[in-house]
Short mmCIF file of C-alpha atoms and ligand atoms in Angstrom, two decimals:
data_model
loop_
_atom_site.label_atom_id
_atom_site.label_comp_id
_atom_site.label_asym_id
_atom_site.label_seq_id
_atom_site.Cartn_x
_atom_site.Cartn_y
_atom_site.Cartn_z
CA UNK E 1 69.93 156.02 73.86
CA UNK E 2 69.08 153.66 76.72
CA UNK E 3 71.18 150.57 77.37
CA UNK E 4 70.74 146.84 77.83
CA UNK E 5 73.04 144.38 79.58
CA UNK E 6 74.21 141.20 77.85
CA UNK E 7 75.80 139.42 80.79
CA UNK E 8 78.41 142.00 81.82
CA UNK E 9 78.53 143.65 78.37
CA UNK E 10 76.65 146.96 78.14
CA UNK E 11 75.16 147.78 74.72
CA UNK E 12 72.73 150.30 73.27
CA UNK E 13 69.31 148.69 73.53
CA UNK E 14 68.74 149.23 69.81
CA UNK E 15 71.67 147.85 67.78
CA UNK E 16 72.45 147.51 64.09
CA UNK E 17 72.55 144.28 62.08
CA UNK E 18 74.82 144.46 59.03
CA UNK E 19 73.92 141.23 57.20
CA UNK E 20 71.98 143.06 54.47
CA UNK E 21 75.12 145.11 53.67
CA UNK E 22 76.80 141.94 52.42
CA UNK E 23 74.59 140.27 49.85
CA UNK E 24 73.78 137.33 52.16
CA UNK E 25 70.02 136.74 52.03
CA UNK E 26 69.82 139.69 49.65
CA UNK E 27 66.66 141.76 49.76
CA UNK E 28 65.65 145.13 48.40
CA UNK E 29 68.03 145.70 45.50
CA UNK E 30 71.74 146.07 44.75
CA UNK E 31 74.50 146.66 47.30
CA UNK E 32 75.88 150.13 47.90
CA UNK E 33 78.96 150.01 50.14
CA UNK E 34 79.23 153.78 50.53
CA UNK E 35 75.64 153.98 51.81
CA UNK E 36 76.32 151.03 54.14
CA UNK E 37 79.29 152.87 55.68
CA UNK E 38 77.16 156.02 56.04
CA UNK E 39 74.44 153.93 57.73
CA UNK E 40 76.93 152.65 60.33
CA UNK E 41 78.27 156.17 60.93
CA UNK E 42 74.75 157.51 61.37
CA UNK E 43 73.97 154.73 63.84
CA UNK E 44 77.06 155.64 65.90
CA UNK E 45 76.11 159.33 65.78
CA UNK E 46 72.67 158.45 67.16
CA UNK E 47 74.11 156.50 70.10
CA UNK E 48 73.98 152.97 68.71
CA UNK E 49 76.97 151.06 70.06
CA UNK E 50 76.01 147.47 69.23
CA UNK E 51 77.13 146.50 65.69
CA UNK E 52 76.41 142.91 64.65
CA UNK E 53 78.18 141.06 61.83
CA UNK E 54 79.55 137.57 60.98
CA UNK E 55 82.37 136.18 58.86
CA UNK E 56 79.77 134.27 56.83
CA UNK E 57 77.91 137.43 55.75
CA UNK E 58 79.07 137.87 52.18
CA UNK E 59 81.16 135.86 53.13
CA UNK E 60 83.51 138.41 54.68
CA UNK E 61 82.00 141.50 53.04
CA UNK E 62 79.93 142.64 56.03
CA UNK E 63 82.97 142.44 58.34
CA UNK E 64 85.01 144.41 55.81
CA UNK E 65 82.39 147.17 55.71
CA UNK E 66 82.18 147.28 59.51
CA UNK E 67 86.00 147.46 59.73
CA UNK E 68 86.07 150.30 57.22
CA UNK E 69 83.28 152.23 58.96
CA UNK E 70 84.86 151.87 62.42
CA UNK E 71 88.31 153.07 61.35
CA UNK E 72 89.08 155.83 63.85
CA UNK E 73 85.83 155.18 65.77
CA UNK E 74 86.60 151.71 67.14
CA UNK E 75 86.04 152.66 70.78
CA UNK E 76 82.49 153.86 70.11
CA UNK E 77 81.34 150.37 69.14
CA UNK E 78 80.71 146.98 70.69
CA UNK E 79 81.60 144.67 67.80
CA UNK E 80 79.76 141.36 67.72
CA UNK E 81 80.81 138.82 65.12
CA UNK E 82 80.42 135.07 64.58
CA UNK E 83 82.34 131.97 63.56
CA UNK E 84 81.30 128.41 62.83
CA UNK E 85 79.23 128.42 59.64
CA UNK E 86 82.27 128.55 57.35
CA UNK E 87 84.93 125.84 57.36
CA UNK E 88 88.45 127.02 56.57
CA UNK E 89 89.84 123.51 56.06
CA UNK E 90 90.10 123.77 52.27
CA UNK E 91 86.89 121.90 51.37
CA UNK E 92 84.68 124.58 49.85
CA UNK E 93 81.53 122.50 50.42
CA UNK E 94 82.14 121.95 54.16
CA UNK E 95 80.04 123.97 56.62
CA UNK E 96 79.36 124.18 60.36
CA UNK E 97 82.84 123.77 61.77
CA UNK E 98 83.49 124.83 65.36
CA UNK E 99 86.61 122.74 65.82
CA UNK E 100 89.46 124.44 67.71
CA UNK E 101 91.62 124.70 64.56
CA UNK E 102 88.81 126.31 62.57
CA UNK E 103 88.06 128.84 65.32
CA UNK E 104 91.76 129.79 65.48
CA UNK E 105 91.78 130.50 61.72
CA UNK E 106 88.41 132.28 61.80
CA UNK E 107 89.30 134.70 64.59
CA UNK E 108 92.47 135.91 62.86
CA UNK E 109 90.50 136.63 59.66
CA UNK E 110 87.77 138.48 61.53
CA UNK E 111 90.24 140.62 63.50
CA UNK E 112 91.99 141.58 60.27
CA UNK E 113 88.83 142.47 58.36
CA UNK E 114 87.43 144.36 61.35
CA UNK E 115 90.74 146.26 61.69
CA UNK E 116 90.86 145.67 65.42
CA UNK E 117 92.81 143.76 68.06
CA UNK E 118 89.72 142.53 69.93
CA UNK E 119 86.20 141.25 69.33
CA UNK E 120 83.81 142.44 72.03
CA UNK E 121 81.30 139.63 71.60
CA UNK E 122 82.24 136.45 69.71
CA UNK E 123 79.41 134.05 68.89
CA UNK E 124 79.33 130.49 67.73
CA UNK E 125 76.95 131.03 64.76
CA UNK E 126 75.49 127.51 64.64
CA UNK E 127 76.08 124.53 66.92
CA UNK E 128 78.47 121.99 65.32
CA UNK E 129 77.17 118.46 65.76
CA UNK E 130 80.68 117.06 65.23
CA UNK E 131 82.48 119.07 67.92
CA UNK E 132 81.44 118.91 71.58
CA UNK E 133 80.37 122.36 72.78
CA UNK E 134 82.87 122.06 75.67
CA UNK E 135 85.73 121.91 73.16
CA UNK E 136 84.40 124.90 71.21
CA UNK E 137 83.84 127.11 74.26
CA UNK E 138 87.16 125.95 75.74
CA UNK E 139 88.90 127.33 72.65
CA UNK E 140 86.99 130.61 72.78
CA UNK E 141 87.88 130.86 76.50
CA UNK E 142 91.55 130.65 75.46
CA UNK E 143 90.93 133.60 73.09
CA UNK E 144 89.45 135.51 76.04
CA UNK E 145 92.58 134.76 78.08
CA UNK E 146 94.69 136.05 75.18
CA UNK E 147 92.66 139.29 75.00
CA UNK E 148 91.41 138.67 71.45
CA UNK E 149 87.81 138.16 72.61
CA UNK E 150 86.06 139.93 75.49
CA UNK E 151 82.66 138.19 75.77
CA UNK E 152 81.24 134.92 74.44
CA UNK E 153 77.90 134.26 72.72
CA UNK E 154 75.86 131.45 71.19
CA UNK E 155 73.37 131.53 68.33
CA UNK E 156 70.42 129.15 67.84
CA UNK E 157 71.59 126.91 70.69
CA UNK E 158 69.28 124.61 72.68
CA UNK E 159 68.80 124.86 76.47
CA UNK E 160 71.05 121.83 77.01
CA UNK E 161 73.87 123.31 74.89
CA UNK E 162 73.54 126.65 76.66
CA UNK E 163 73.91 125.04 80.09
CA UNK E 164 76.92 122.96 78.99
CA UNK E 165 78.61 125.95 77.37
CA UNK E 166 77.97 128.23 80.36
CA UNK E 167 79.60 125.65 82.65
CA UNK E 168 82.87 126.03 80.67
CA UNK E 169 82.92 129.84 80.37
CA UNK E 170 80.24 132.48 81.16
CA UNK E 171 78.02 133.05 78.14
CA UNK E 172 77.01 136.71 77.75
CA UNK E 173 74.38 136.51 75.01
CA UNK E 174 72.17 134.18 73.04
CA UNK E 175 71.15 135.25 69.56
CA UNK E 176 67.94 133.85 68.09
CA UNK E 177 64.92 135.12 66.21
CA UNK E 178 62.48 137.01 68.44
CA UNK E 179 59.82 139.46 67.37
CA UNK E 180 56.06 139.97 67.34
CA UNK E 181 55.81 137.15 64.80
CA UNK E 182 58.35 134.70 66.38
CA UNK E 183 57.77 134.17 70.10
CA UNK E 184 58.92 130.56 70.70
CA UNK E 185 61.80 131.86 72.83
CA UNK E 186 59.41 132.94 75.58
CA UNK E 187 58.49 129.40 76.66
CA UNK E 188 61.80 127.83 77.69
CA UNK E 189 64.79 129.81 76.47
CA UNK E 190 64.08 133.20 78.02
CA UNK E 191 63.51 131.81 81.55
CA UNK E 192 66.75 129.81 81.24
CA UNK E 193 68.71 132.86 80.06
CA UNK E 194 67.38 134.84 83.02
CA UNK E 195 68.29 132.06 85.43
CA UNK E 196 71.88 132.07 84.11
CA UNK E 197 72.26 135.87 83.67
CA UNK E 198 72.60 135.66 79.88
CA UNK E 199 71.27 138.45 77.64
CA UNK E 200 69.06 137.90 74.59
CA UNK E 201 69.84 139.45 71.20
CA UNK E 202 66.75 139.14 69.00
CA UNK E 203 67.70 138.81 65.34
CA UNK E 204 65.26 139.64 62.53
CA UNK E 205 63.27 141.83 64.97
CA UNK E 206 61.34 143.29 62.02
CA UNK E 207 60.41 139.89 60.62
CA UNK E 208 62.83 140.44 57.69
CA UNK E 209 60.95 143.66 56.94
CA UNK E 210 57.42 142.21 57.03
CA UNK E 211 56.54 143.95 60.30
CA UNK E 212 57.33 147.35 58.79
CA UNK E 213 54.05 147.03 56.89
CA UNK E 214 55.72 147.99 53.61
CA UNK E 215 55.08 144.73 51.76
CA UNK E 216 51.39 144.07 51.10
CA UNK E 217 51.49 141.15 48.61
CA UNK E 218 53.99 138.38 47.72
CA UNK E 219 54.13 139.79 44.18
CA UNK E 220 55.71 143.00 45.51
CA UNK E 221 58.87 141.08 46.48
CA UNK E 222 61.32 141.45 43.57
CA UNK E 223 62.95 138.51 41.74
CA UNK E 224 66.23 137.48 43.38
CA UNK E 225 65.03 138.54 46.85
CA UNK E 226 65.56 135.54 49.19
CA UNK E 227 62.27 136.18 51.01
CA UNK E 228 60.50 134.62 48.02
CA UNK E 229 61.63 131.26 49.49
CA UNK E 230 60.70 132.00 53.11
CA UNK E 231 57.53 130.07 54.11
CA UNK E 232 56.02 133.11 55.83
CA UNK E 233 56.21 135.23 52.67
CA UNK E 234 54.44 132.69 50.46
CA UNK E 235 50.78 132.28 49.44
CA UNK E 236 48.17 131.77 52.13
CA UNK E 237 50.69 132.20 54.98
CA UNK E 238 51.56 135.67 53.66
CA UNK E 239 47.89 136.63 53.54
CA UNK E 240 47.27 135.37 57.10
CA UNK E 241 50.34 137.22 58.37
CA UNK E 242 48.93 140.49 57.06
CA UNK E 243 46.42 140.36 59.93
CA UNK E 244 49.26 140.61 62.42
CA UNK E 245 50.90 143.49 60.62
CA UNK E 246 47.58 145.31 60.23
CA UNK E 247 47.21 145.39 64.02
CA UNK E 248 50.80 146.67 64.35
CA UNK E 249 49.96 149.38 61.80
CA UNK E 250 46.82 150.35 63.73
CA UNK E 251 48.77 150.79 66.98
CA UNK E 252 51.49 152.70 65.12
CA UNK E 253 48.88 155.13 63.75
CA UNK E 254 47.47 155.60 67.26
CA UNK E 255 50.91 156.35 68.75
CA UNK E 256 51.99 158.45 65.77
CA UNK E 257 55.07 156.37 64.92
CA UNK E 258 55.91 153.74 62.28
CA UNK E 259 55.13 149.99 62.45
CA UNK E 260 58.88 149.21 62.59
CA UNK E 261 59.18 151.43 65.66
CA UNK E 262 56.24 149.64 67.33
CA UNK E 263 57.84 146.23 66.66
CA UNK E 264 61.12 147.39 68.23
CA UNK E 265 59.52 149.27 71.14
CA UNK E 266 57.56 146.14 72.06
CA UNK E 267 60.77 144.07 72.05
CA UNK E 268 62.79 146.40 74.25
CA UNK E 269 59.85 146.63 76.66
CA UNK E 270 60.35 142.90 77.36
CA UNK E 271 63.38 143.61 79.59
CA UNK E 272 66.72 145.31 80.13
CA UNK E 273 68.49 142.11 79.08
CA UNK E 274 67.07 142.26 75.53
CA UNK E 275 68.92 144.11 72.76
CA UNK E 276 67.48 143.71 69.23
CA UNK E 277 69.63 144.24 66.14
CA UNK E 278 67.38 145.52 63.33
CA UNK E 279 69.16 145.14 60.02
CA UNK E 280 69.45 147.93 57.49
CA UNK E 281 71.95 149.32 55.02
CA UNK E 282 70.16 152.63 54.55
CA UNK E 283 70.66 155.81 56.57
CA UNK E 284 66.97 156.76 56.67
CA UNK E 285 65.92 153.34 57.99
CA UNK E 286 68.68 153.35 60.61
CA UNK E 287 67.33 156.70 61.79
CA UNK E 288 63.77 155.35 61.89
CA UNK E 289 64.70 152.14 63.71
CA UNK E 290 66.98 153.86 66.22
CA UNK E 291 64.24 156.35 67.13
CA UNK E 292 62.22 153.41 68.50
CA UNK E 293 64.30 153.93 71.65
CA UNK E 294 62.14 156.95 72.44
CA UNK E 295 58.76 155.27 71.84
CA UNK E 296 56.78 154.58 75.02
CA UNK E 297 53.85 152.17 74.80
CA UNK E 298 50.98 152.19 77.30
CA UNK E 299 50.12 149.06 79.29
CA UNK E 300 47.03 148.67 77.08
CA UNK E 301 49.03 148.87 73.85
CA UNK E 302 51.59 146.38 75.18
CA UNK E 303 48.76 144.03 76.12
CA UNK E 304 47.26 144.24 72.63
CA UNK E 305 50.65 143.49 71.09
CA UNK E 306 51.25 140.63 73.56
CA UNK E 307 47.92 139.12 72.55
CA UNK E 308 48.65 138.97 68.81
CA UNK E 309 48.81 135.54 67.21
CA UNK E 310 52.38 134.90 65.96
CA UNK E 311 53.09 134.20 62.30
CA UNK E 312 51.80 131.35 60.19
CA UNK E 313 54.57 129.35 58.50
CA UNK E 314 57.98 128.03 59.57
CA UNK E 315 60.52 130.77 60.18
CA UNK E 316 63.08 129.29 57.78
CA UNK E 317 63.19 126.98 54.77
CA UNK E 318 63.89 123.28 55.48
CA UNK E 319 67.68 123.54 55.20
CA UNK E 320 68.00 126.50 57.56
CA UNK E 321 65.51 124.95 60.01
CA UNK E 322 67.71 121.84 60.10
CA UNK E 323 70.72 123.89 61.28
CA UNK E 324 69.00 124.94 64.51
CA UNK E 325 70.04 123.09 67.68
CA UNK E 326 66.88 121.96 69.52
N1 LIG X 1 72.34 134.66 64.37
C1 LIG X 1 71.75 134.41 63.23
O1 LIG X 1 71.68 133.27 62.77
C2 LIG X 1 71.14 135.55 62.43
C3 LIG X 1 70.22 135.28 61.41
C4 LIG X 1 69.67 136.37 60.71
C5 LIG X 1 70.04 137.67 61.03
N2 LIG X 1 70.96 137.90 62.02
C6 LIG X 1 71.36 139.28 62.39
O2 LIG X 1 70.19 140.03 62.65
C7 LIG X 1 70.17 141.22 61.85
C8 LIG X 1 68.75 141.60 61.48
O3 LIG X 1 68.06 140.50 60.89
P1 LIG X 1 67.41 140.53 59.43
O4 LIG X 1 68.17 141.47 58.58
O5 LIG X 1 67.23 139.12 59.04
O6 LIG X 1 65.92 141.06 59.65
P2 LIG X 1 65.16 142.37 60.19
O7 LIG X 1 66.06 143.22 60.99
O8 LIG X 1 63.93 141.86 60.79
O9 LIG X 1 64.76 143.09 58.83
C9 LIG X 1 65.70 143.59 57.95
C10 LIG X 1 65.05 143.81 56.60
O10 LIG X 1 64.07 144.82 56.67
C11 LIG X 1 64.47 145.98 55.92
N3 LIG X 1 64.26 147.13 56.82
C12 LIG X 1 64.98 147.46 57.90
N4 LIG X 1 64.47 148.54 58.52
C13 LIG X 1 63.38 148.89 57.79
C14 LIG X 1 62.41 149.92 57.92
N5 LIG X 1 62.45 150.79 58.92
N6 LIG X 1 61.42 149.99 56.99
C15 LIG X 1 61.35 149.11 55.97
N7 LIG X 1 62.23 148.10 55.81
C16 LIG X 1 63.23 148.00 56.71
C17 LIG X 1 65.93 145.76 55.54
O11 LIG X 1 66.24 146.21 54.25
P3 LIG X 1 67.45 147.24 53.97
O12 LIG X 1 68.70 146.65 54.54
O13 LIG X 1 67.45 147.30 52.50
O14 LIG X 1 67.06 148.51 54.66
C18 LIG X 1 66.03 144.22 55.55
O15 LIG X 1 65.55 143.71 54.32
C19 LIG X 1 71.06 140.86 60.64
O16 LIG X 1 71.59 142.00 60.01
C20 LIG X 1 72.13 140.02 61.30
O17 LIG X 1 73.11 140.87 61.88
C21 LIG X 1 71.49 136.85 62.73
#
């Protein structure tokens, strides 16, 4: 497995996202914790070191599974987790809290569930409009000084927030959506990250499964699957987005690999500072996604993929769009 650098943190260039192990944004049927643990073990066996979770996944369930799976294998993994969506202040309806007191409570819970004494990469999950970023990163910098956190990350932060945060403590990684169907990051964010020496962790690198080519009509998405509410999986947008995936499928057939592997191989070809975290809770899919590390695309194939028109439709529903710092 080749590696990527997120600031000074080295990670496998294909990681593993564990959100789908938790029931958050549930897709593809019921949870199976034993299979989730096996999927993490298989990833480690195949050289994946970068395991991504968050306290809000479940909530808590994804971190618990990761903690269970890494028992006895802690040193093989770079654990990335996140705070700041949940508020621990006692008001069950409160969200988006990156106040110092909330971070202090959150980190102790995450360490306990993850069965570890340190978090390798600790992200603010969403920017908190009520707490200045300097205060938030100042608190995380204290956790670094205490040895509870090794590296600091941001998720869905704007260029201005990134600069302000980086001035308080070096930021190692930004997490945002990046894939063949979501390329907004290329215009402003990626050049800024490169200027500051910050790595990029593309989330949803498979377009929530769409880019795997396995879903051919909106009707195939089962009831209860959250993608039924995602604008890109609905009606005319879905049909238009099939054009993109058909081209990915054509290149996959030419190379003799799967569409998911093409989507990941294209991403890692964008630079050694890019480390996608495809999400799966199934051993076979972890094997398929991880094998993208060995897929080499020709200059012509990369050019064809670069030239594809990104997806039609907003990447989130209105509420989730409104949580993004722009
Ligand atoms: N920072 C943030 O705000 C944020 C937001 C979203 C996600 N994330 C992180 O990014 C990770 C990945 O994102 P994501 O889960 O939204 O999207 P994704 O990686 O683009 O796609 C995952 C979906 O595709 C399915 N899948 C995975 N590999 C497959 C394959 N080879 N063939 C067919 N289907 C496949 C998975 O189902 P199964 O699990 O059933 O295999 C799951 O439904 C998450 O786990 C999480 O760690 C972060």
